[in-house]
Short mmCIF file of C-alpha atoms in Angstrom, two decimals:
data_model
loop_
_atom_site.label_atom_id
_atom_site.label_comp_id
_atom_site.label_asym_id
_atom_site.label_seq_id
_atom_site.Cartn_x
_atom_site.Cartn_y
_atom_site.Cartn_z
CA MET T 1 0.11 -27.05 4.89
CA LYS T 2 3.43 -25.86 2.81
CA THR T 3 4.88 -22.60 4.30
CA ASN T 4 5.05 -19.25 2.19
CA ILE T 5 9.66 -18.71 1.64
CA LYS T 6 8.88 -15.25 0.91
CA ASN T 7 7.48 -14.85 4.64
CA TYR T 8 11.18 -14.87 6.20
CA ASN T 9 13.92 -12.47 6.01
CA LEU T 10 17.32 -13.06 5.34
CA ASP T 11 17.62 -13.53 10.16
CA GLU T 12 14.75 -15.67 9.54
CA LEU T 13 16.21 -18.30 6.10
CA GLN T 14 19.22 -18.30 7.70
CA GLU T 15 17.19 -19.40 10.55
CA ILE T 16 16.18 -22.91 8.32
CA VAL T 17 18.94 -22.74 6.03
CA GLN T 18 21.23 -23.99 9.33
CA GLU T 19 18.49 -26.09 10.68
CA LEU T 20 18.19 -27.83 7.12
CA GLY T 21 22.02 -28.64 7.86
CA GLU T 22 22.91 -26.76 5.13
CA LYS T 23 25.41 -24.07 5.51
CA LYS T 24 24.72 -20.25 6.64
CA TYR T 25 25.12 -18.35 3.12
CA ARG T 26 22.97 -20.93 1.20
CA ALA T 27 20.56 -18.55 2.72
CA GLU T 28 21.55 -16.39 0.66
CA GLN T 29 21.72 -17.32 -1.84
CA ILE T 30 17.96 -18.57 -2.09
CA PHE T 31 17.48 -15.01 -1.21
CA ASN T 32 19.15 -13.73 -4.05
CA TRP T 33 16.81 -15.90 -6.45
CA LEU T 34 13.41 -15.22 -4.95
CA TYR T 35 14.34 -11.44 -4.76
CA LYS T 36 16.81 -10.82 -7.85
CA GLU T 37 15.91 -13.52 -10.21
CA ASN T 38 11.99 -13.40 -9.49
CA VAL T 39 11.96 -17.60 -9.57
CA GLN T 40 8.76 -18.69 -10.29
CA SER T 41 9.86 -22.35 -8.87
CA PHE T 42 12.26 -24.17 -6.48
CA ASP T 43 13.85 -26.61 -9.78
CA GLU T 44 15.04 -23.19 -10.93
CA MET T 45 17.84 -22.33 -8.39
CA THR T 46 20.15 -23.87 -9.89
CA ASN T 47 23.52 -23.48 -7.95
CA LEU T 48 21.89 -25.18 -4.38
CA PRO T 49 22.29 -29.03 -4.38
CA ASN T 50 19.70 -30.86 -5.64
CA SER T 51 18.65 -32.97 -1.91
CA PHE T 52 18.67 -29.50 -0.51
CA ARG T 53 15.83 -28.10 -3.05
CA GLU T 54 13.96 -31.29 -3.10
CA LYS T 55 13.98 -30.39 1.28
CA LEU T 56 12.92 -26.84 0.70
CA LYS T 57 10.15 -28.58 -1.82
CA GLU T 58 8.69 -31.03 0.66
CA LYS T 59 9.19 -28.00 3.88
CA PHE T 60 8.26 -24.46 1.84
CA GLU T 61 6.29 -23.29 -1.60
CA LEU T 62 6.70 -19.59 -2.87
CA HIS T 63 2.85 -18.63 -4.09
CA ILE T 64 2.93 -17.78 -6.59
CA PHE T 65 -0.42 -16.30 -7.73
CA LYS T 66 -2.61 -17.28 -10.35
CA ILE T 67 -4.03 -13.35 -12.34
CA ILE T 68 -8.00 -13.57 -13.13
CA VAL T 69 -8.40 -10.47 -14.56
CA LYS T 70 -5.67 -8.25 -16.37
CA GLN T 71 -7.32 -4.83 -17.46
CA THR T 72 -5.47 -2.21 -19.08
CA SER T 73 -6.60 1.31 -19.22
CA LYS T 74 -5.96 3.55 -22.42
CA ASP T 75 -4.16 6.04 -19.80
CA GLY T 76 -1.39 2.79 -19.19
CA THR T 77 -2.66 2.20 -16.41
CA LYS T 78 -3.15 -1.65 -15.45
CA LYS T 79 -5.26 -3.02 -13.30
CA TYR T 80 -4.73 -6.83 -11.83
CA LEU T 81 -7.17 -9.43 -10.18
CA PHE T 82 -4.71 -12.06 -8.34
CA ASP T 83 -6.44 -15.73 -6.86
CA VAL T 84 -4.87 -15.66 -3.95
CA LEU T 85 -4.75 -19.65 -4.08
CA ASP T 86 -6.75 -20.19 -0.72
CA GLY T 87 -10.47 -18.81 -2.30
CA ASN T 88 -9.70 -14.86 -2.15
CA ALA T 89 -8.68 -12.35 -4.66
CA ILE T 90 -7.42 -8.85 -4.42
CA GLU T 91 -6.26 -5.96 -6.40
CA SER T 92 -2.90 -4.48 -7.48
CA VAL T 93 -2.87 -1.38 -9.68
CA LEU T 94 0.66 -0.74 -12.21
CA MET T 95 0.70 3.39 -13.00
CA GLU T 96 3.06 5.03 -14.83
CA TYR T 97 4.66 8.16 -13.81
CA LYS T 98 7.24 10.69 -15.52
CA TYR T 99 9.11 9.14 -12.91
CA GLY T 100 9.33 5.66 -13.23
CA LYS T 101 6.57 2.20 -12.38
CA THR T 102 4.30 2.47 -9.73
CA ILE T 103 2.14 -0.56 -7.54
CA CYS T 104 -0.60 0.15 -5.40
CA VAL T 105 -0.11 -3.06 -3.42
CA SER T 106 -3.47 -4.13 -0.77
CA SER T 107 -2.20 -4.59 2.96
CA GLN T 108 -5.46 -7.20 3.24
CA ILE T 109 -8.25 -9.27 2.11
CA GLY T 110 -11.38 -6.92 2.73
CA CYS T 111 -10.92 -3.77 5.65
CA LYS T 112 -12.88 -2.67 8.68
CA MET T 113 -12.83 0.56 8.70
CA GLY T 114 -15.55 1.54 6.58
CA CYS T 115 -15.01 4.87 4.77
CA LYS T 116 -18.39 5.85 2.87
CA PHE T 117 -16.52 6.85 -0.26
CA CYS T 118 -14.61 4.17 -0.92
CA ALA T 119 -14.73 1.13 -3.11
CA SER T 120 -13.32 -2.03 -0.21
CA THR T 121 -16.93 -0.70 1.45
CA GLY T 122 -18.60 -3.90 1.50
CA ILE T 123 -16.14 -6.46 0.65
CA LYS T 124 -16.34 -8.55 3.88
CA PHE T 125 -12.43 -8.85 5.76
CA VAL T 126 -11.25 -11.78 5.75
CA ARG T 127 -7.40 -11.80 6.51
CA SER T 128 -5.08 -9.51 6.39
CA LEU T 129 -1.87 -10.92 3.50
CA GLU T 130 0.86 -12.32 4.50
CA THR T 131 4.27 -11.14 4.01
CA GLY T 132 4.96 -12.68 0.55
CA GLU T 133 1.76 -11.86 0.37
CA ILE T 134 2.14 -8.65 -0.06
CA ILE T 135 6.18 -9.08 -1.81
CA GLU T 136 4.18 -11.59 -4.38
CA GLN T 137 1.64 -8.31 -5.73
CA LEU T 138 4.90 -6.57 -7.10
CA GLN T 139 6.76 -9.46 -8.28
CA ALA T 140 3.94 -11.00 -9.94
CA ILE T 141 3.38 -8.15 -11.72
CA GLU T 142 7.31 -7.57 -12.83
CA ARG T 143 7.24 -11.15 -14.41
CA ASP T 144 3.74 -10.34 -16.21
CA GLU T 145 5.26 -7.28 -17.22
CA ASN T 146 8.60 -8.12 -17.71
CA ILE T 147 9.35 -5.01 -16.08
CA LYS T 148 11.35 -3.49 -13.04
CA ILE T 149 8.61 -1.43 -10.31
CA SER T 150 10.37 1.33 -8.30
CA ASN T 151 7.54 2.77 -6.90
CA LEU T 152 5.68 1.11 -3.99
CA VAL T 153 2.15 2.82 -2.00
CA PHE T 154 0.21 0.83 0.18
CA MET T 155 -2.78 2.58 -0.78
CA GLY T 156 -4.76 -0.89 -2.05
CA ILE T 157 -7.83 -3.39 -0.29
CA GLY T 158 -7.35 -2.49 3.51
CA GLU T 159 -5.64 -1.16 6.34
CA PRO T 160 -1.99 -1.03 5.68
CA LEU T 161 -1.77 -0.40 9.06
CA ASP T 162 -4.11 -2.82 10.27
CA ASN T 163 -2.06 -5.39 9.28
CA PHE T 164 1.67 -3.55 10.64
CA ASP T 165 3.68 -6.30 11.73
CA ASN T 166 3.43 -7.94 8.06
CA VAL T 167 3.89 -4.31 6.41
CA MET T 168 6.78 -3.83 8.23
CA LYS T 169 8.45 -7.24 7.75
CA ALA T 170 7.36 -6.99 3.63
CA ILE T 171 9.00 -2.97 4.09
CA LYS T 172 12.02 -4.29 5.44
CA ILE T 173 12.73 -6.98 2.87
CA LEU T 174 11.00 -4.92 -0.30
CA ASN T 175 14.51 -2.45 1.18
CA ASN T 176 16.70 -4.83 1.28
CA PRO T 177 20.23 -4.30 -0.89
CA LYS T 178 20.78 -8.05 -1.04
CA GLY T 179 16.96 -8.87 -2.61
CA ILE T 180 14.78 -6.14 -4.11
CA ASN T 181 16.39 -3.37 -2.80
CA MET T 182 13.68 -0.70 -3.69
CA GLY T 183 14.52 2.54 -1.32
CA ALA T 184 12.74 3.66 1.53
CA ARG T 185 12.26 6.59 0.06
CA HIS T 186 10.30 4.82 -2.84
CA ILE T 187 7.67 3.55 -0.69
CA SER T 188 4.28 5.22 0.68
CA ILE T 189 2.30 3.72 3.33
CA SER T 190 -1.15 5.28 3.24
CA THR T 191 -3.96 5.08 6.03
CA SER T 192 -7.21 6.30 7.52
CA GLY T 193 -5.65 6.87 10.44
CA LEU T 194 -4.69 3.88 13.23
CA VAL T 195 -3.72 6.72 16.10
CA PRO T 196 -2.02 4.54 18.07
CA ASN T 197 -0.02 2.74 15.24
CA ILE T 198 1.43 5.69 13.99
CA TYR T 199 3.42 6.44 16.43
CA ARG T 200 4.66 2.64 15.61
CA LEU T 201 5.70 3.53 12.97
CA ALA T 202 7.88 6.97 14.18
CA ASP T 203 9.60 5.07 16.21
CA GLU T 204 10.65 2.61 13.26
CA LYS T 205 12.35 5.92 11.79
CA LEU T 206 11.58 4.20 8.35
CA GLN T 207 12.28 6.98 5.27
CA CYS T 208 8.12 5.71 3.82
CA THR T 209 6.60 8.75 2.72
CA LEU T 210 3.17 8.30 5.42
CA SER T 211 0.01 9.57 4.18
CA ILE T 212 -3.04 10.05 6.00
CA SER T 213 -5.84 9.99 5.10
CA LEU T 214 -7.97 13.10 6.74
CA HIS T 215 -10.07 14.48 3.72
CA ALA T 216 -12.17 16.87 6.48
CA ALA T 217 -10.93 19.30 9.01
CA THR T 218 -14.00 18.81 11.36
CA ASP T 219 -14.78 16.36 13.59
CA GLU T 220 -17.81 16.02 12.51
CA LYS T 221 -17.37 15.91 8.55
CA ARG T 222 -14.60 13.12 9.34
CA SER T 223 -17.32 10.49 11.10
CA GLN T 224 -19.93 10.87 8.75
CA MET T 225 -17.05 9.66 5.50
CA MET T 226 -14.30 8.04 7.80
CA PRO T 227 -15.44 5.87 11.05
CA VAL T 228 -12.26 5.35 12.66
CA ASN T 229 -12.83 8.99 12.89
CA ASP T 230 -14.78 7.82 16.42
CA ALA T 231 -12.74 5.31 17.62
CA TYR T 232 -9.72 8.60 16.87
CA ASN T 233 -10.63 12.36 16.31
CA ILE T 234 -8.98 14.68 14.57
CA GLU T 235 -6.95 16.07 17.87
CA GLU T 236 -5.53 12.79 18.34
CA LEU T 237 -4.54 11.97 14.66
CA MET T 238 -2.90 15.90 14.68
CA LYS T 239 -0.84 14.90 18.11
CA ALA T 240 0.26 11.81 16.30
CA CYS T 241 1.49 13.08 13.02
CA ARG T 242 2.92 16.03 15.02
CA TYR T 243 4.99 12.95 17.04
CA TYR T 244 5.35 10.77 12.79
CA ILE T 245 7.33 14.90 11.29
CA GLU T 246 9.65 14.99 15.03
CA LYS T 247 11.00 11.09 15.64
CA THR T 248 12.02 10.95 11.45
CA ASN T 249 11.55 14.24 9.88
CA LYS T 250 9.39 13.55 7.14
CA ARG T 251 6.65 15.72 5.39
CA ILE T 252 3.31 14.02 5.88
CA SER T 253 1.65 13.55 2.76
CA PHE T 254 -2.52 14.59 3.55
CA GLU T 255 -5.33 13.12 1.06
CA TYR T 256 -8.04 14.68 0.89
CA ALA T 257 -10.71 13.77 -1.38
CA LEU T 258 -12.36 16.77 -2.78
CA ALA T 259 -17.25 15.26 -1.87
CA LYS T 260 -19.62 18.02 -4.13
CA ASP T 261 -21.20 20.12 -1.11
CA ASN T 262 -19.68 17.49 1.32
CA ASN T 263 -16.60 19.14 2.18
CA ASP T 264 -15.27 21.48 -1.09
CA ASN T 265 -16.63 24.85 -0.92
CA LEU T 266 -14.13 27.59 0.89
CA GLU T 267 -14.80 27.47 4.68
CA ASP T 268 -13.39 24.04 4.56
CA ALA T 269 -10.04 25.62 2.66
CA LYS T 270 -9.82 27.78 5.29
CA GLN T 271 -10.76 25.18 8.44
CA LEU T 272 -8.38 23.20 6.58
CA ILE T 273 -5.16 25.99 7.08
CA LYS T 274 -6.48 26.94 10.52
CA LEU T 275 -5.57 22.63 10.60
CA LEU T 276 -2.79 22.33 8.88
CA LYS T 277 -0.76 25.93 9.74
CA GLY T 278 2.96 24.91 10.65
CA MET T 279 3.13 21.40 10.08
CA LEU T 280 6.10 20.11 7.56
CA CYS T 281 3.01 18.53 5.05
CA HIS T 282 1.37 18.40 1.83
CA VAL T 283 -1.69 17.52 0.50
CA ASN T 284 -3.07 16.10 -2.44
CA LEU T 285 -6.49 16.56 -3.35
CA ILE T 286 -8.07 13.85 -4.76
CA PRO T 287 -10.91 13.85 -7.04
CA ILE T 288 -13.55 11.20 -5.72
CA ASN T 289 -14.41 8.29 -7.84
CA LYS T 290 -18.31 7.51 -7.51
CA ILE T 291 -18.99 4.03 -6.07
CA ASP T 292 -21.88 2.01 -6.16
CA ASN T 293 -24.51 2.76 -3.84
CA GLY T 294 -22.04 6.09 -2.16
CA LYS T 295 -23.23 9.28 -0.70
CA PHE T 296 -20.42 11.22 -2.13
CA THR T 297 -20.06 12.34 -6.03
CA LYS T 298 -16.96 14.20 -7.30
CA SER T 299 -16.80 18.17 -6.85
CA THR T 300 -16.85 19.92 -10.10
CA ASN T 301 -13.20 20.54 -11.09
CA GLU T 302 -14.18 24.22 -10.71
CA ASN T 303 -14.05 24.14 -7.32
CA ILE T 304 -11.32 21.82 -7.11
CA ILE T 305 -9.36 24.34 -8.46
CA LYS T 306 -10.34 26.55 -6.75
CA PHE T 307 -9.48 25.21 -3.04
CA ARG T 308 -6.83 23.79 -4.56
CA ASP T 309 -5.18 27.81 -5.75
CA TYR T 310 -6.35 28.52 -1.74
CA LEU T 311 -4.99 26.24 0.06
CA ASN T 312 -1.00 27.58 -1.78
CA GLU T 313 -2.09 30.94 -0.67
CA HIS T 314 -2.09 30.54 2.66
CA GLY T 315 0.75 28.24 2.98
CA ILE T 316 -0.42 25.27 2.54
CA VAL T 317 1.33 23.55 -0.55
CA ALA T 318 -1.85 21.64 -2.28
CA THR T 319 -1.97 19.84 -5.66
CA ILE T 320 -4.07 17.76 -7.37
CA ARG T 321 -3.76 13.82 -7.79
CA ARG T 322 -3.37 13.43 -11.70
CA GLU T 323 -6.88 10.23 -12.38
CA LEU T 324 -5.49 7.73 -13.96
CA GLY T 325 -6.76 4.53 -14.85
CA SER T 326 -10.68 5.77 -15.03
CA ASP T 327 -11.75 3.38 -17.58
CA ILE T 328 -10.84 0.75 -15.81
CA ASP T 329 -12.61 0.62 -12.56
CA ALA T 330 -9.97 2.84 -10.80
CA ALA T 331 -11.54 3.13 -7.40
CA CYS T 332 -9.86 0.10 -4.88
CA GLY T 333 -11.92 -2.68 -4.44
CA GLN T 334 -14.62 -1.59 -7.77
CA LEU T 335 -12.78 -4.58 -10.11
CA ARG T 336 -13.15 -7.15 -7.22
CA LYS T 337 -16.08 -6.52 -5.93
CA LYS T 338 -17.15 -6.23 -9.92
CA GLU T 339 -15.80 -10.23 -10.64
CA VAL T 340 -16.70 -11.61 -6.52
CA ASN T 341 -20.18 -10.71 -7.63
CA LYS T 342 -20.88 -12.32 -10.74
#
């Protein structure tokens, strides 16, 4: 079976081309074709000798995704379901903001975390995505739309920190100025709270944004929403977050999905303020998406605004996430679940 050439960073490509009897500089040429030119075949790499291209074809592939379904929302959001060429499918979403185009990518096929409000729950975990499969999501959409995407968030299907090595490698390839050259500050990683890997991420000292799916300020409520809390409770999570801030001097964004009559009252807001007081952080309030068979429903707009205002009045910076793509299976996992279960 041929290997996806996009799984290799530039240093590894340099070793590969030398093993194939070519000069080291050929690796930069390949890297340029892959990431600056976004080519779909080795034959398009016209400054490589024909004989070398044939060697590459024998050993490697470019792993170009096929679009199974593409949905376009009335607000301009576009959702893709990709065939990853092994009988599985993943989702990616293209969103338009004032500051540019943002892609939300998946990091795994399925998810192990089992968060009760997430549409990925119930999608059986198959495997983690390879480095090249993470990057191909961005490249496939750039080719399809003929655009340049400026921002990337790891908030699609899967837990990014459960696929730590491939996610880190993908970020470093995305960040490489000889390739896609996406600034680390334009990349955001969302985690449900895998504490050991938050420490590992802190030690990488990347300039990415870290988003923590918090969703409750007490262990009792958080465990009801997120089983991961039984493994790593809020006290452990906060210690890891403080370590991350100390190591990187970067503000953490805490994601808080407001569920009606569950975690959206004034007492919840008070507990959240107590938990986060003094931390370099921001709270991103999310109007929860209703999912099939889900027990949580969206809080009222009035409650969401009151919750935000109360946090801001008490020194915690909070904003409400703009809802995008609500008419096209917006929640991660909805489109895949619908198509796969046909």
